[in-house]
mmCIF file of C-alpha atoms and ligand atoms in Angstrom:
data_model
loop_
_atom_site.group_PDB
_atom_site.id
_atom_site.type_symbol
_atom_site.label_atom_id
_atom_site.label_comp_id
_atom_site.label_asym_id
_atom_site.label_seq_id
_atom_site.Cartn_x
_atom_site.Cartn_y
_atom_site.Cartn_z
ATOM 1 C CA MET A 259 -14.958 41.395 49.223
ATOM 2 C CA ASN A 260 -13.517 44.844 48.921
ATOM 3 C CA THR A 261 -11.279 46.655 51.368
ATOM 4 C CA VAL A 262 -12.090 50.220 52.410
ATOM 5 C CA TYR A 263 -10.205 52.774 54.448
ATOM 6 C CA THR A 264 -10.583 56.157 56.047
ATOM 7 C CA TYR A 265 -7.825 58.743 56.233
ATOM 8 C CA VAL A 266 -7.804 61.422 58.930
ATOM 9 C CA PRO A 267 -4.390 63.167 58.945
ATOM 10 C CA SER A 268 -5.389 66.043 61.277
ATOM 11 C CA PRO A 269 -2.810 68.591 60.074
ATOM 12 C CA GLY A 270 -3.869 71.091 62.740
ATOM 13 C CA HIS A 271 -3.084 68.672 65.569
ATOM 14 C CA ALA A 272 0.646 69.416 65.845
ATOM 15 C CA TYR A 273 3.054 70.497 68.559
ATOM 16 C CA PRO A 274 6.721 71.504 68.247
ATOM 17 C CA ASP A 275 9.156 68.553 68.462
ATOM 18 C CA HIS A 276 6.396 66.091 69.404
ATOM 19 C CA PRO A 277 6.691 62.543 67.933
ATOM 20 C CA GLU A 278 2.895 62.243 67.391
ATOM 21 C CA ARG A 279 2.898 64.696 64.494
ATOM 22 C CA PRO A 280 1.263 65.078 61.068
ATOM 23 C CA GLY A 281 4.594 64.116 59.471
ATOM 24 C CA ARG A 282 4.012 60.527 60.635
ATOM 25 C CA PHE A 283 1.939 60.156 57.450
ATOM 26 C CA GLU A 284 4.271 61.921 55.001
ATOM 27 C CA GLU A 285 5.602 58.674 53.457
ATOM 28 C CA LEU A 286 2.238 56.937 53.615
ATOM 29 C CA GLU A 287 0.035 59.583 52.013
ATOM 30 C CA PRO A 288 1.529 59.333 48.492
ATOM 31 C CA ARG A 289 1.075 55.531 48.575
ATOM 32 C CA LEU A 290 -2.598 55.525 49.627
ATOM 33 C CA GLY A 291 -3.811 55.300 46.033
ATOM 34 C CA THR A 292 -1.760 52.148 45.379
ATOM 35 C CA PHE A 293 -3.364 49.809 47.911
ATOM 36 C CA ASP A 294 -6.350 48.536 45.913
ATOM 37 C CA ALA A 295 -8.670 49.854 48.625
ATOM 38 C CA GLU A 296 -11.461 52.401 48.427
ATOM 39 C CA ALA A 297 -11.377 55.588 50.514
ATOM 40 C CA LEU A 298 -14.558 56.394 52.438
ATOM 41 C CA GLU A 299 -15.596 59.888 53.460
ATOM 42 C CA VAL A 300 -15.552 60.559 57.167
ATOM 43 C CA SER A 301 -17.946 62.570 59.255
ATOM 44 C CA PRO A 302 -17.120 63.446 62.868
ATOM 45 C CA ALA A 303 -18.243 61.112 65.633
ATOM 46 C CA ARG A 304 -21.357 62.359 67.398
ATOM 47 C CA ARG A 305 -21.215 63.108 71.098
ATOM 48 C CA GLU A 306 -23.495 60.227 71.989
ATOM 49 C CA GLU A 307 -21.111 57.882 70.179
ATOM 50 C CA ILE A 308 -18.133 59.248 72.153
ATOM 51 C CA ALA A 309 -20.221 59.029 75.340
ATOM 52 C CA ARG A 310 -20.540 55.257 74.933
ATOM 53 C CA VAL A 311 -16.905 55.157 76.108
ATOM 54 C CA HIS A 312 -15.989 58.518 77.648
ATOM 55 C CA HIS A 313 -17.415 60.480 80.547
ATOM 56 C CA PRO A 314 -19.270 63.613 79.372
ATOM 57 C CA LYS A 315 -17.102 65.656 81.756
ATOM 58 C CA LEU A 316 -13.977 64.607 79.835
ATOM 59 C CA VAL A 317 -15.588 65.519 76.522
ATOM 60 C CA ALA A 318 -16.642 68.939 77.847
ATOM 61 C CA ALA A 319 -13.231 69.589 79.440
ATOM 62 C CA LEU A 320 -11.347 68.763 76.233
ATOM 63 C CA GLU A 321 -13.617 70.978 74.182
ATOM 64 C CA ARG A 322 -13.151 73.863 76.607
ATOM 65 C CA ILE A 323 -9.347 73.478 76.810
ATOM 66 C CA CYS A 324 -9.053 73.420 73.023
ATOM 67 C CA ARG A 325 -11.201 76.538 72.731
ATOM 68 C CA GLU A 326 -9.787 78.571 75.611
ATOM 69 C CA ARG A 327 -6.248 77.426 76.429
ATOM 70 C CA ALA A 328 -4.739 75.663 73.419
ATOM 71 C CA PRO A 329 -2.029 75.013 72.496
ATOM 72 C CA ALA A 330 -1.533 73.248 75.808
ATOM 73 C CA ILE A 331 0.062 70.158 77.369
ATOM 74 C CA ILE A 332 -2.557 68.175 79.293
ATOM 75 C CA ASP A 333 -0.548 65.289 80.799
ATOM 76 C CA TYR A 334 3.003 64.115 81.387
ATOM 77 C CA ALA A 335 3.257 61.789 78.337
ATOM 78 C CA PRO A 336 3.154 64.614 77.110
ATOM 79 C CA THR A 337 -0.273 64.789 75.485
ATOM 80 C CA TYR A 338 -1.031 68.076 73.758
ATOM 81 C CA VAL A 339 -4.027 69.880 72.315
ATOM 82 C CA THR A 340 -4.301 72.660 69.756
ATOM 83 C CA PRO A 341 -7.326 74.780 68.812
ATOM 84 C CA SER A 342 -8.370 72.133 66.240
ATOM 85 C CA SER A 343 -7.679 69.032 68.365
ATOM 86 C CA PHE A 344 -11.228 68.530 69.625
ATOM 87 C CA GLU A 345 -12.616 68.463 66.080
ATOM 88 C CA ASP A 346 -9.641 66.363 64.947
ATOM 89 C CA ALA A 347 -10.327 63.803 67.675
ATOM 90 C CA LEU A 348 -14.033 63.648 66.737
ATOM 91 C CA LEU A 349 -13.011 63.048 63.124
ATOM 92 C CA ALA A 350 -10.472 60.361 64.096
ATOM 93 C CA ALA A 351 -13.171 58.531 66.050
ATOM 94 C CA GLY A 352 -15.458 59.075 63.061
ATOM 95 C CA GLY A 353 -12.865 57.375 60.850
ATOM 96 C CA ALA A 354 -12.996 54.267 63.030
ATOM 97 C CA LEU A 355 -16.808 54.394 63.145
ATOM 98 C CA THR A 356 -17.130 54.715 59.367
ATOM 99 C CA CYS A 357 -14.918 51.679 58.779
ATOM 100 C CA THR A 358 -16.742 49.634 61.398
ATOM 101 C CA ARG A 359 -20.188 50.455 60.036
ATOM 102 C CA ALA A 360 -19.124 49.547 56.490
ATOM 103 C CA VAL A 361 -17.903 46.140 57.672
ATOM 104 C CA ILE A 362 -20.781 45.228 59.990
ATOM 105 C CA ARG A 363 -23.341 46.258 57.355
ATOM 106 C CA GLY A 364 -21.577 44.087 54.792
ATOM 107 C CA GLU A 365 -20.809 47.032 52.522
ATOM 108 C CA ALA A 366 -17.097 46.203 52.754
ATOM 109 C CA GLY A 367 -15.192 43.019 53.419
ATOM 110 C CA ASN A 368 -12.712 44.633 55.772
ATOM 111 C CA ALA A 369 -11.331 48.071 56.569
ATOM 112 C CA PHE A 370 -8.473 50.160 57.891
ATOM 113 C CA ALA A 371 -8.992 53.448 59.768
ATOM 114 C CA ILE A 372 -5.803 55.463 59.283
ATOM 115 C CA VAL A 373 -6.408 58.194 61.798
ATOM 116 C CA ARG A 374 -4.733 60.515 64.247
ATOM 117 C CA PRO A 375 -4.731 61.503 67.051
ATOM 118 C CA PRO A 376 -4.481 57.862 68.184
ATOM 119 C CA GLY A 377 -6.756 56.405 70.832
ATOM 120 C CA HIS A 378 -5.803 53.335 72.865
ATOM 121 C CA HIS A 379 -4.334 55.144 75.897
ATOM 122 C CA ALA A 380 -7.388 57.387 76.406
ATOM 123 C CA GLU A 381 -9.339 56.072 79.398
ATOM 124 C CA PRO A 382 -13.067 56.628 79.959
ATOM 125 C CA ASP A 383 -12.408 59.655 82.195
ATOM 126 C CA ARG A 384 -9.037 60.953 81.010
ATOM 127 C CA ALA A 385 -7.067 61.682 77.874
ATOM 128 C CA MET A 386 -3.461 60.467 78.041
ATOM 129 C CA GLY A 387 -0.511 59.106 76.089
ATOM 130 C CA PHE A 388 -0.957 61.258 72.940
ATOM 131 C CA CYS A 389 -4.598 60.021 72.821
ATOM 132 C CA LEU A 390 -7.784 62.075 73.265
ATOM 133 C CA PHE A 391 -10.654 59.661 72.514
ATOM 134 C CA ASP A 392 -10.292 55.871 72.309
ATOM 135 C CA ASN A 393 -11.147 55.338 68.648
ATOM 136 C CA VAL A 394 -11.133 51.530 68.698
ATOM 137 C CA ALA A 395 -13.240 51.368 71.877
ATOM 138 C CA ILE A 396 -15.782 53.753 70.371
ATOM 139 C CA ALA A 397 -15.877 51.552 67.275
ATOM 140 C CA ALA A 398 -16.453 48.435 69.394
ATOM 141 C CA ARG A 399 -19.366 50.051 71.228
ATOM 142 C CA GLU A 400 -20.857 51.116 67.886
ATOM 143 C CA ALA A 401 -20.766 47.508 66.734
ATOM 144 C CA LEU A 402 -22.433 46.351 69.954
ATOM 145 C CA ALA A 403 -25.095 49.050 69.595
ATOM 146 C CA ASN A 404 -25.865 47.702 66.127
ATOM 147 C CA GLY A 405 -26.485 44.109 67.042
ATOM 148 C CA VAL A 406 -22.989 42.616 67.052
ATOM 149 C CA GLU A 407 -22.937 40.370 70.107
ATOM 150 C CA ARG A 408 -19.238 39.945 70.841
ATOM 151 C CA VAL A 409 -16.223 41.974 69.729
ATOM 152 C CA ALA A 410 -12.583 40.960 70.192
ATOM 153 C CA ILE A 411 -9.833 43.552 70.058
ATOM 154 C CA ILE A 412 -6.199 42.614 69.427
ATOM 155 C CA ASP A 413 -3.776 45.489 70.098
ATOM 156 C CA TYR A 414 -0.223 45.056 68.800
ATOM 157 C CA ASP A 415 0.923 48.606 69.182
ATOM 158 C CA ALA A 416 4.228 48.729 71.129
ATOM 159 C CA HIS A 417 2.472 50.180 74.184
ATOM 160 C CA HIS A 418 -0.160 48.712 76.461
ATOM 161 C CA GLY A 419 -3.698 49.644 75.393
ATOM 162 C CA ASN A 420 -4.654 50.748 78.889
ATOM 163 C CA GLY A 421 -7.537 52.924 77.711
ATOM 164 C CA THR A 422 -9.185 50.109 75.790
ATOM 165 C CA GLN A 423 -8.619 47.724 78.691
ATOM 166 C CA ALA A 424 -10.206 50.240 81.086
ATOM 167 C CA ALA A 425 -13.206 50.730 78.802
ATOM 168 C CA PHE A 426 -14.015 47.006 78.714
ATOM 169 C CA LEU A 427 -12.736 45.778 82.058
ATOM 170 C CA ASN A 428 -16.294 44.942 83.122
ATOM 171 C CA ASP A 429 -17.965 44.568 79.722
ATOM 172 C CA GLU A 430 -18.247 40.871 78.972
ATOM 173 C CA ARG A 431 -19.282 41.544 75.382
ATOM 174 C CA VAL A 432 -15.729 42.620 74.524
ATOM 175 C CA ALA A 433 -12.453 40.699 74.812
ATOM 176 C CA PHE A 434 -9.130 42.498 74.736
ATOM 177 C CA LEU A 435 -5.593 41.261 74.065
ATOM 178 C CA SER A 436 -2.574 43.556 74.115
ATOM 179 C CA THR A 437 1.040 42.801 73.222
ATOM 180 C CA HIS A 438 3.411 45.520 74.363
ATOM 181 C CA GLN A 439 6.921 46.241 75.509
ATOM 182 C CA TRP A 440 7.152 45.841 79.268
ATOM 183 C CA GLY A 441 8.749 48.638 81.291
ATOM 184 C CA ILE A 442 7.789 51.557 79.072
ATOM 185 C CA TYR A 443 4.811 53.942 79.026
ATOM 186 C CA PRO A 444 2.179 53.641 80.475
ATOM 187 C CA GLY A 445 3.506 50.970 82.876
ATOM 188 C CA THR A 446 0.350 48.837 82.980
ATOM 189 C CA GLY A 447 -0.345 45.552 81.197
ATOM 190 C CA TRP A 448 1.298 42.850 83.306
ATOM 191 C CA ILE A 449 -0.123 39.341 82.971
ATOM 192 C CA ASP A 450 -2.298 39.605 86.106
ATOM 193 C CA ASP A 451 -3.806 43.058 85.398
ATOM 194 C CA ALA A 452 -7.403 41.785 85.283
ATOM 195 C CA PRO A 453 -7.735 38.666 87.495
ATOM 196 C CA HIS A 454 -11.536 38.780 87.318
ATOM 197 C CA ALA A 455 -11.426 38.572 83.505
ATOM 198 C CA ARG A 456 -9.052 35.700 82.812
ATOM 199 C CA GLY A 457 -9.276 34.576 79.213
ATOM 200 C CA ARG A 458 -11.082 37.800 78.241
ATOM 201 C CA VAL A 459 -8.529 40.506 79.124
ATOM 202 C CA VAL A 460 -5.149 39.143 78.060
ATOM 203 C CA ASN A 461 -1.854 40.972 78.455
ATOM 204 C CA VAL A 462 1.365 39.879 76.799
ATOM 205 C CA PRO A 463 4.226 41.976 78.224
ATOM 206 C CA LEU A 464 7.277 41.605 75.984
ATOM 207 C CA PRO A 465 10.966 42.154 76.662
ATOM 208 C CA ALA A 466 12.984 44.666 74.647
ATOM 209 C CA GLY A 467 14.096 43.180 71.348
ATOM 210 C CA ALA A 468 11.103 40.878 70.894
ATOM 211 C CA GLY A 469 10.611 40.679 67.133
ATOM 212 C CA ASP A 470 9.136 38.634 64.296
ATOM 213 C CA GLN A 471 9.925 35.234 65.850
ATOM 214 C CA VAL A 472 8.576 36.051 69.314
ATOM 215 C CA TYR A 473 5.478 37.699 67.876
ATOM 216 C CA GLU A 474 4.816 34.740 65.583
ATOM 217 C CA ARG A 475 4.943 32.363 68.568
ATOM 218 C CA VAL A 476 2.663 34.693 70.546
ATOM 219 C CA ALA A 477 0.198 34.849 67.653
ATOM 220 C CA GLU A 478 0.158 31.076 67.254
ATOM 221 C CA ARG A 479 0.094 30.154 70.934
ATOM 222 C CA ILE A 480 -1.973 32.992 72.461
ATOM 223 C CA PHE A 481 -4.005 34.850 69.805
ATOM 224 C CA ILE A 482 -5.626 31.620 68.605
ATOM 225 C CA PRO A 483 -6.940 30.291 71.974
ATOM 226 C CA PHE A 484 -7.954 33.836 72.952
ATOM 227 C CA VAL A 485 -10.189 34.229 69.900
ATOM 228 C CA LYS A 486 -11.364 30.617 69.969
ATOM 229 C CA ALA A 487 -12.456 30.878 73.608
ATOM 230 C CA PHE A 488 -14.376 34.129 73.082
ATOM 231 C CA GLN A 489 -15.994 33.374 69.692
ATOM 232 C CA PRO A 490 -16.315 37.005 68.569
ATOM 233 C CA ASN A 491 -18.515 38.174 65.701
ATOM 234 C CA LEU A 492 -16.138 41.025 64.825
ATOM 235 C CA LEU A 493 -12.376 41.448 65.220
ATOM 236 C CA LEU A 494 -10.858 44.896 65.708
ATOM 237 C CA VAL A 495 -7.106 45.394 65.522
ATOM 238 C CA SER A 496 -5.346 48.296 67.216
ATOM 239 C CA VAL A 497 -2.275 48.433 65.014
ATOM 240 C CA GLY A 498 0.733 50.548 65.938
ATOM 241 C CA PHE A 499 3.886 50.591 63.871
ATOM 242 C CA ASP A 500 6.018 51.602 66.861
ATOM 243 C CA ALA A 501 6.944 47.949 67.521
ATOM 244 C CA HIS A 502 9.232 48.175 64.457
ATOM 245 C CA TRP A 503 12.886 47.729 65.412
ATOM 246 C CA THR A 504 13.837 51.214 64.166
ATOM 247 C CA ASP A 505 11.025 53.090 65.911
ATOM 248 C CA PRO A 506 12.527 56.095 67.717
ATOM 249 C CA ILE A 507 10.598 55.759 71.009
ATOM 250 C CA THR A 508 10.521 51.984 71.730
ATOM 251 C CA THR A 509 12.977 49.056 71.573
ATOM 252 C CA LEU A 510 10.927 46.166 70.202
ATOM 253 C CA GLY A 511 12.035 44.208 67.156
ATOM 254 C CA LEU A 512 9.377 43.725 64.459
ATOM 255 C CA SER A 513 10.182 44.162 60.775
ATOM 256 C CA THR A 514 7.711 45.033 58.030
ATOM 257 C CA ALA A 515 7.544 41.306 57.189
ATOM 258 C CA GLY A 516 6.591 40.744 60.844
ATOM 259 C CA TYR A 517 3.739 43.228 60.484
ATOM 260 C CA LEU A 518 2.537 41.346 57.404
ATOM 261 C CA MET A 519 2.683 38.082 59.353
ATOM 262 C CA LEU A 520 0.641 39.577 62.215
ATOM 263 C CA ALA A 521 -1.961 41.066 59.885
ATOM 264 C CA ARG A 522 -2.320 37.702 58.131
ATOM 265 C CA LYS A 523 -2.721 35.897 61.464
ATOM 266 C CA ALA A 524 -5.433 38.375 62.463
ATOM 267 C CA MET A 525 -7.112 37.973 59.066
ATOM 268 C CA ALA A 526 -7.083 34.196 59.382
ATOM 269 C CA LEU A 527 -8.756 34.432 62.798
ATOM 270 C CA ALA A 528 -11.390 36.818 61.438
ATOM 271 C CA GLU A 529 -12.042 34.408 58.556
ATOM 272 C CA GLU A 530 -12.433 31.456 60.895
ATOM 273 C CA TYR A 531 -14.532 33.063 63.638
ATOM 274 C CA CYS A 532 -16.003 36.362 62.352
ATOM 275 C CA ALA A 533 -16.994 35.644 58.735
ATOM 276 C CA GLY A 534 -13.968 37.735 57.744
ATOM 277 C CA LYS A 535 -15.218 40.851 59.523
ATOM 278 C CA ILE A 536 -12.106 42.745 60.634
ATOM 279 C CA VAL A 537 -11.286 46.433 61.068
ATOM 280 C CA PHE A 538 -7.787 47.792 61.640
ATOM 281 C CA VAL A 539 -7.492 51.066 63.552
ATOM 282 C CA LEU A 540 -4.162 52.886 63.602
ATOM 283 C CA GLU A 541 -2.566 53.702 66.935
ATOM 284 C CA GLY A 542 1.129 54.714 67.160
ATOM 285 C CA GLY A 543 4.238 54.518 64.961
ATOM 286 C CA TYR A 544 6.722 57.366 65.016
ATOM 287 C CA ASP A 545 8.951 56.741 62.001
ATOM 288 C CA SER A 546 7.097 57.789 58.879
ATOM 289 C CA LEU A 547 8.728 55.131 56.653
ATOM 290 C CA ASN A 548 7.740 52.399 59.105
ATOM 291 C CA VAL A 549 4.192 53.740 59.175
ATOM 292 C CA ALA A 550 4.015 53.639 55.365
ATOM 293 C CA ASN A 551 5.556 50.155 55.129
ATOM 294 C CA GLY A 552 3.468 48.793 57.998
ATOM 295 C CA ALA A 553 0.262 50.167 56.510
ATOM 296 C CA GLU A 554 1.224 48.704 53.136
ATOM 297 C CA ALA A 555 1.838 45.304 54.752
ATOM 298 C CA SER A 556 -1.555 45.526 56.470
ATOM 299 C CA PHE A 557 -3.258 46.327 53.167
ATOM 300 C CA VAL A 558 -1.488 43.402 51.485
ATOM 301 C CA ALA A 559 -3.069 41.152 54.118
ATOM 302 C CA LEU A 560 -6.498 42.835 53.989
ATOM 303 C CA THR A 561 -6.812 42.905 50.200
ATOM 304 C CA GLY A 562 -4.922 39.699 49.449
ATOM 305 C CA ARG A 563 -3.205 41.639 46.703
ATOM 306 C CA GLY A 564 0.134 43.364 46.262
ATOM 307 C CA GLU A 565 3.430 42.348 47.771
ATOM 308 C CA LEU A 566 5.932 43.592 50.259
ATOM 309 C CA LYS A 567 8.806 45.700 48.981
ATOM 310 C CA ALA A 568 10.436 46.690 52.267
ATOM 311 C CA GLY A 569 13.457 44.545 53.137
ATOM 312 C CA ASP A 570 14.109 45.705 56.681
ATOM 313 C CA ALA A 571 14.779 42.514 58.630
ATOM 314 C CA ASN A 572 15.871 43.057 62.214
ATOM 315 C CA PRO A 573 19.604 42.165 62.437
ATOM 316 C CA HIS A 574 19.540 41.612 66.204
ATOM 317 C CA THR A 575 19.047 38.363 68.129
ATOM 318 C CA GLU A 576 15.669 38.014 69.847
ATOM 319 C CA PRO A 577 15.152 37.180 73.521
ATOM 320 C CA ASP A 578 13.700 33.797 74.554
ATOM 321 C CA TYR A 579 10.031 34.201 75.456
ATOM 322 C CA ALA A 580 8.955 30.536 75.664
ATOM 323 C CA ALA A 581 8.561 30.334 79.464
ATOM 324 C CA ARG A 582 6.479 33.517 79.621
ATOM 325 C CA ILE A 583 4.122 32.198 76.928
ATOM 326 C CA GLU A 584 3.501 29.094 79.063
ATOM 327 C CA GLU A 585 2.889 31.298 82.109
ATOM 328 C CA ILE A 586 0.322 33.375 80.195
ATOM 329 C CA LEU A 587 -1.446 30.258 78.879
ATOM 330 C CA ARG A 588 -1.655 28.855 82.425
ATOM 331 C CA TRP A 589 -2.916 32.129 83.922
ATOM 332 C CA HIS A 590 -5.782 32.289 81.447
ATOM 333 C CA GLY A 591 -6.565 28.600 81.463
ATOM 334 C CA PHE A 592 -5.891 28.316 77.717
ATOM 335 C CA GLN A 593 -5.040 24.800 76.565
ATOM 336 C CA PRO A 594 -1.268 24.628 76.009
HETATM 337 ZN ZN1 ZN B 261 2.404 52.984 70.905
#
């Protein structure tokens, strides 16, 4: 089956010296035509689609701030808005919706929503962490509204997907797993964050320097029982390329080959449990070359075609994470 993608670069959503900038896509954009994937047109998300995740007061407040006060900083991350940010955020959510619809309707085999502003920090009642609306959460609710019974979300951005976790904390139709560097923004995502949802809300807090080897163990030991226990009909992936070892704002250790490995693991799980139905949604990644290489690696996995050119192996030694993996398996009652 074919791979499709949406591309929402939001050139008007820009703030001086901010890492979440249009230039994140400058190395990726010229490569988009080389990925053997078809671009889909994007229309903005409708308010009722946003409202499946976000409080109408947040939507109204963001619209008003963009119209009356932008450019403005709206939280300490810092998260910013410009006069076009409200429309940009609707279009970014629309990019995730378009990909999700194409996959659940069977019009595409799989999909990648390359969008900004990102989404996974935005909570139901507040925008935060460079994120205005939670694109992947809105996509999950769209799938549920169209007859998909269970959706699993795997988030391997470098930061905890607190917004997505908050959206589905009490929604048993959605399972959420996040790998993230511990001790950085936003500070949530320890193993015991959601004691009432063991096995369904899974956090994997990683030490600085965790790279391809640690992530491969995590994927094999934790991703597999997580998906197997939940038996989803659709897999969504919040992918952030800020876990690359040269990202300027984090200190994790993935290489581009590690991103290919993770995408292939996610694909294999979607093949086994979801009839191949998988949608990637872009979150962070603040080095434009890493974003381009990571997206290329993800497309290699999604399309099954092409090969990796980036040779950017992490030269540093990785920390030992074996004991923490066992602790996480025990906490969730996954078979070791
Ligand atoms: Zn991030």
